[in-house]
Each structure stands twice: as C-alpha cells, then as structure tokens.
Amino acid sequence: MIKRPAPRAAVVPALLAVAVTASVAGCTAIAADTGATSPVGAGRTAHGSRGLLARTPAPAAVTVRHFALPDGHRMTAARFTGAVRFVLHCGSMDPGPPCQGKAAGPALSPAERRFVIGAFNGGFKLSAHVGGYEQGGAVISPLMPGRASLVIYRSGAASIGIWGQDVPQPGKPVYSVRQNLVLLVRHGRPTPASARGWGSWGGTITGAADTARSALGQNASGQLIYVASMSATPGDLAAALVRSGATTGMELDINPEWVQLAYARGTGGPLRKGIPGQARPASQYVMGWTRDFIAVLAKWPPSPAPGVRAVP
C-alpha cells in the first residue's frame, strides 16, 4: 500500500529542530545526522493505524567541523551519514594506465554529480609500496596482510580495519580496497605506532613533521569520518579521529598538493573546499585528478515532501 505522507505540521517542526542543531553545534554543513533511519509518517503505520512508525534510511548528509587540538593545530573533520555509498576512483597517473577502462576514472561522472555529497583524497602513490589497491574487483597492486585498509563492498558500504583481521567483513563481497600503512587508531585509542617518529608516516616535502595530512576513520555506528589539516603531525591525526568519535582509523595522503576535501551542502549541489588553506580547488574532482580519490554519493536524489520549505 502507499504510505501516507506526513502532515505538514508534523514535518516542519522537525526541520526547524535540525536547523537549531546546526546553529548550536556550529557545523559548516549539517543535515539529518542521527544514523541509519528516520521516521516517515505521523505516528502511523503504512495501513494508517496508530503503531510502529514505518521507517526509511535517513538522507545522505555530510557534517563538516573545524576545531583546534590542545597543541594548537587546527583540524577539519567531515562525517558522512545516512544513505551513502562510497566509490574508489582511479587517478590518471596513479594508479594510471593499469586502471584505465574502469568505470570510476579520474573525474566524477555526470551521473555521479547528481548524487555527490563529498569527495576526498586517497593514499600514498602505489610506488611507495605501503599497501595494495583493488578497484572494481580487479587487483591493481597486491593486497598486503596487516595493512590498514579501506574496504568498499559491492553494496557501496565501507569499513576500515586491518586486512586479514578486521576486514573484509564476512559475507560481504569486496569491490574495492585502498590500503595505506598501519592503523592510526584502534579500539577508540591512538595506536602505539601513531606516536612513533613522523618519518614512519611518509616523507614530507619540507622535511618537517608539520605538513598537510589526512586520515579516515570509522565510528561505532559504521559512519566514515575524514580528518585533515594543512599543518599537523601523525599524532594530531590520531587525536582528531578519536575526538571525532572514530574507533578505528588510518592515514591517507600527506603534503599540500594532495590533501583535499570537497563537499556539497545538499545532494548534487555545488562542491566547496573543505579544508581551510587547501591548495586544490573544490572542482578538482570534477575536472579530473592525477591521484586516486574516494567519492561519497547519496543512494538516491533528494525528494522533499510536497509543500515543505527547506530551512536554510
């Protein structure tokens, strides 16, 4: 049966509540940010009787926050929630030719642009030999046991962990894998490795510990959290991930030319720079990029209820 639309009086207050939450939290971008589901209807089932609410997945959303750590380093965190899917894209130079012909190439496709809510950089060059790479079911560089891994399943869902121990998750067909070094965060705490000398986490262009760095974590609800800064240490990344609620996390790429986040305030909307001071424009992943990146897409385009005005 067709579900009854929610009465206007029941929906507008909910939207206003979201707007108030955004104002209090000081978020750069926020939408329904509660996890897996949101209620549909006004306390009625699909049959129209009072009872359990019919529920559908919450809309895709990205929440971007900027904050300072106790050591003064300024960090950015972007959390992706709701009905999202993740896509690993090849770069034109890295992985380059071995990845040619893949559907997810160096730029967001026109179809993806309708659904995009964000995109962010991948890991080190494959020539660094710090982890393997699989995309679209094809292994481009052999996967390494024990490496920190972002695993994207055929459903578009993703998880982070140690390859061969935490991931892949049982029963979920693997579609793409991006490995990079070892974990920065495990069981909600910085790993001992995160406190090692910064040289263990990649060479910097300036030869100094503080440089542009990025990382990706996952919280207990399964949501992915991207953190980055134009000047930070590996320990800062771990601290920022834990502060943002990540229970596990891995370092991504480093140095100013390659750390970049783009996000949209609404599904398919214009992309904006996410990290203060980042070198690359917000449109870089639309124009095309030399390095691999991860696109975050809504599972379906937004469809606001008739007669409901969005709250700015």
Coordinates of C-alpha atoms in Angstrom, one line a residue, residues 110-265:
P110 CA 27.9 13.4 -14.9
A111 CA 25.7 10.8 -13.3
E112 CA 27.7 10.9 -10.1
R113 CA 27.4 14.7 -9.9
R114 CA 23.7 14.3 -9.3
F115 CA 24.3 12.3 -6.2
V116 CA 27.6 13.6 -4.8
I117 CA 27.8 15.0 -1.3
G118 CA 31.6 14.8 -1.0
A119 CA 35.0 13.5 -2.2
F120 CA 38.4 13.3 -0.6
N121 CA 42.0 12.1 -1.4
G122 CA 43.2 8.6 -1.3
G123 CA 46.5 7.3 -0.1
F124 CA 50.2 7.3 -1.0
K125 CA 51.4 6.6 -4.5
L126 CA 51.5 2.8 -5.2
S127 CA 55.2 3.1 -5.9
A128 CA 55.7 3.7 -2.2
H129 CA 54.8 0.1 -1.6
V130 CA 52.9 0.7 1.7
G131 CA 49.7 -1.2 0.7
G132 CA 47.8 -2.7 -2.1
Y133 CA 45.0 -1.5 -4.4
E134 CA 41.9 -3.1 -5.7
Q135 CA 39.2 -1.4 -7.8
G136 CA 36.0 -2.8 -9.3
G137 CA 37.0 -6.3 -8.4
A138 CA 40.4 -6.0 -10.2
V139 CA 43.6 -6.1 -8.1
I140 CA 45.9 -3.4 -9.4
S141 CA 48.6 -3.8 -6.7
P142 CA 48.7 -6.9 -4.4
L143 CA 46.9 -6.5 -1.1
M144 CA 49.1 -6.9 2.0
P145 CA 48.1 -8.7 5.2
G146 CA 48.3 -6.5 8.3
R147 CA 47.9 -3.2 6.4
A148 CA 45.3 -0.5 7.3
S149 CA 42.6 -0.9 4.7
L150 CA 39.5 0.9 3.5
V151 CA 37.2 -1.8 2.0
I152 CA 34.3 -0.8 -0.2
Y153 CA 31.8 -3.6 -0.7
R154 CA 29.6 -4.2 -3.8
S155 CA 26.7 -2.5 -1.9
G156 CA 28.7 0.7 -1.7
A157 CA 29.1 0.3 2.1
A158 CA 32.6 0.7 3.5
S159 CA 34.6 -0.4 6.5
I160 CA 38.1 0.2 7.9
G161 CA 40.5 -2.2 9.7
I162 CA 43.5 -4.5 9.4
W163 CA 43.4 -6.5 6.3
G164 CA 43.0 -10.2 7.1
Q165 CA 41.9 -9.5 10.7
D166 CA 39.1 -6.9 10.9
V167 CA 38.3 -6.7 7.2
P168 CA 36.8 -7.8 4.9
Q169 CA 33.6 -8.3 6.8
P170 CA 32.3 -11.9 6.4
G171 CA 29.6 -12.4 3.8
K172 CA 30.1 -9.1 2.1
P173 CA 31.5 -9.2 -1.5
V174 CA 34.5 -6.9 -1.8
Y175 CA 34.5 -4.4 -4.7
S176 CA 37.4 -2.1 -4.0
V177 CA 40.3 -1.8 -1.4
R178 CA 42.6 1.0 -0.6
Q179 CA 45.5 0.2 1.7
N180 CA 47.9 2.6 3.4
L181 CA 50.5 1.9 6.1
V182 CA 49.2 0.7 9.5
L183 CA 46.3 1.8 11.7
L184 CA 46.5 5.2 13.5
V185 CA 43.5 4.4 15.7
R186 CA 42.3 1.0 17.1
H187 CA 39.5 0.3 19.6
G188 CA 38.9 4.0 20.0
R189 CA 42.5 4.9 21.0
P190 CA 45.6 6.1 19.2
T191 CA 47.8 3.1 18.3
P192 CA 51.4 2.9 19.7
A193 CA 52.5 3.3 16.1
S194 CA 50.9 6.8 15.9
A195 CA 53.4 8.0 18.5
R196 CA 56.4 6.9 16.5
G197 CA 58.6 9.4 14.7
W198 CA 56.8 11.2 11.9
G199 CA 59.2 9.7 9.4
S200 CA 57.4 6.4 9.8
W201 CA 54.3 8.0 8.3
G202 CA 55.8 9.2 5.0
G203 CA 58.3 11.8 3.8
T204 CA 57.3 15.4 3.8
I205 CA 58.2 18.0 1.1
T206 CA 59.5 20.4 3.7
G207 CA 61.4 17.8 5.7
A208 CA 59.5 18.8 8.8
A209 CA 56.9 17.0 10.9
D210 CA 54.2 19.6 10.4
T211 CA 52.7 19.3 7.0
A212 CA 49.3 18.8 5.3
R213 CA 48.0 15.4 6.4
S214 CA 44.7 13.4 6.1
A215 CA 43.2 10.3 7.6
L216 CA 40.0 8.3 7.5
G217 CA 38.2 6.7 10.4
Q218 CA 35.0 4.9 11.3
N219 CA 32.8 5.2 14.3
A220 CA 30.9 2.6 16.3
S221 CA 27.8 3.3 14.1
G222 CA 29.8 2.5 10.9
Q223 CA 30.0 6.1 9.7
L224 CA 33.2 7.2 8.0
I225 CA 35.0 10.3 9.2
Y226 CA 37.6 12.1 7.2
V227 CA 40.0 14.4 9.1
A228 CA 42.7 16.7 7.7
S229 CA 44.8 19.7 8.3
M230 CA 47.2 21.8 6.3
S231 CA 49.7 21.6 9.2
A232 CA 49.7 18.6 11.5
T233 CA 51.6 15.5 12.8
P234 CA 50.5 11.9 12.6
G235 CA 49.7 12.1 16.3
D236 CA 47.4 15.0 15.6
L237 CA 45.5 12.9 13.0
A238 CA 45.0 10.2 15.6
A239 CA 43.9 12.7 18.2
A240 CA 41.4 14.3 15.8
L241 CA 40.0 11.0 14.8
V242 CA 39.4 10.0 18.4
R243 CA 37.9 13.4 19.3
S244 CA 35.5 12.9 16.3
G245 CA 34.3 9.6 17.6
A246 CA 36.4 7.2 15.4
T247 CA 37.0 3.7 16.9
T248 CA 39.4 2.8 14.1
G249 CA 41.4 5.0 11.6
M250 CA 44.1 5.0 9.0
E251 CA 46.4 7.7 7.5
L252 CA 45.7 8.8 3.9
D253 CA 47.8 11.1 1.7
I254 CA 50.1 13.9 3.0
N255 CA 51.7 17.1 1.7
P256 CA 49.9 20.2 0.5
E257 CA 49.4 19.2 -3.2
W258 CA 47.5 16.1 -2.4
V259 CA 45.3 16.7 0.7
Q260 CA 41.9 17.9 -0.4
L261 CA 38.3 17.6 0.6
A262 CA 35.3 18.8 -1.4
Y263 CA 31.7 18.7 0.0
A264 CA 28.2 19.8 -1.0
R265 CA 25.6 21.3 1.3

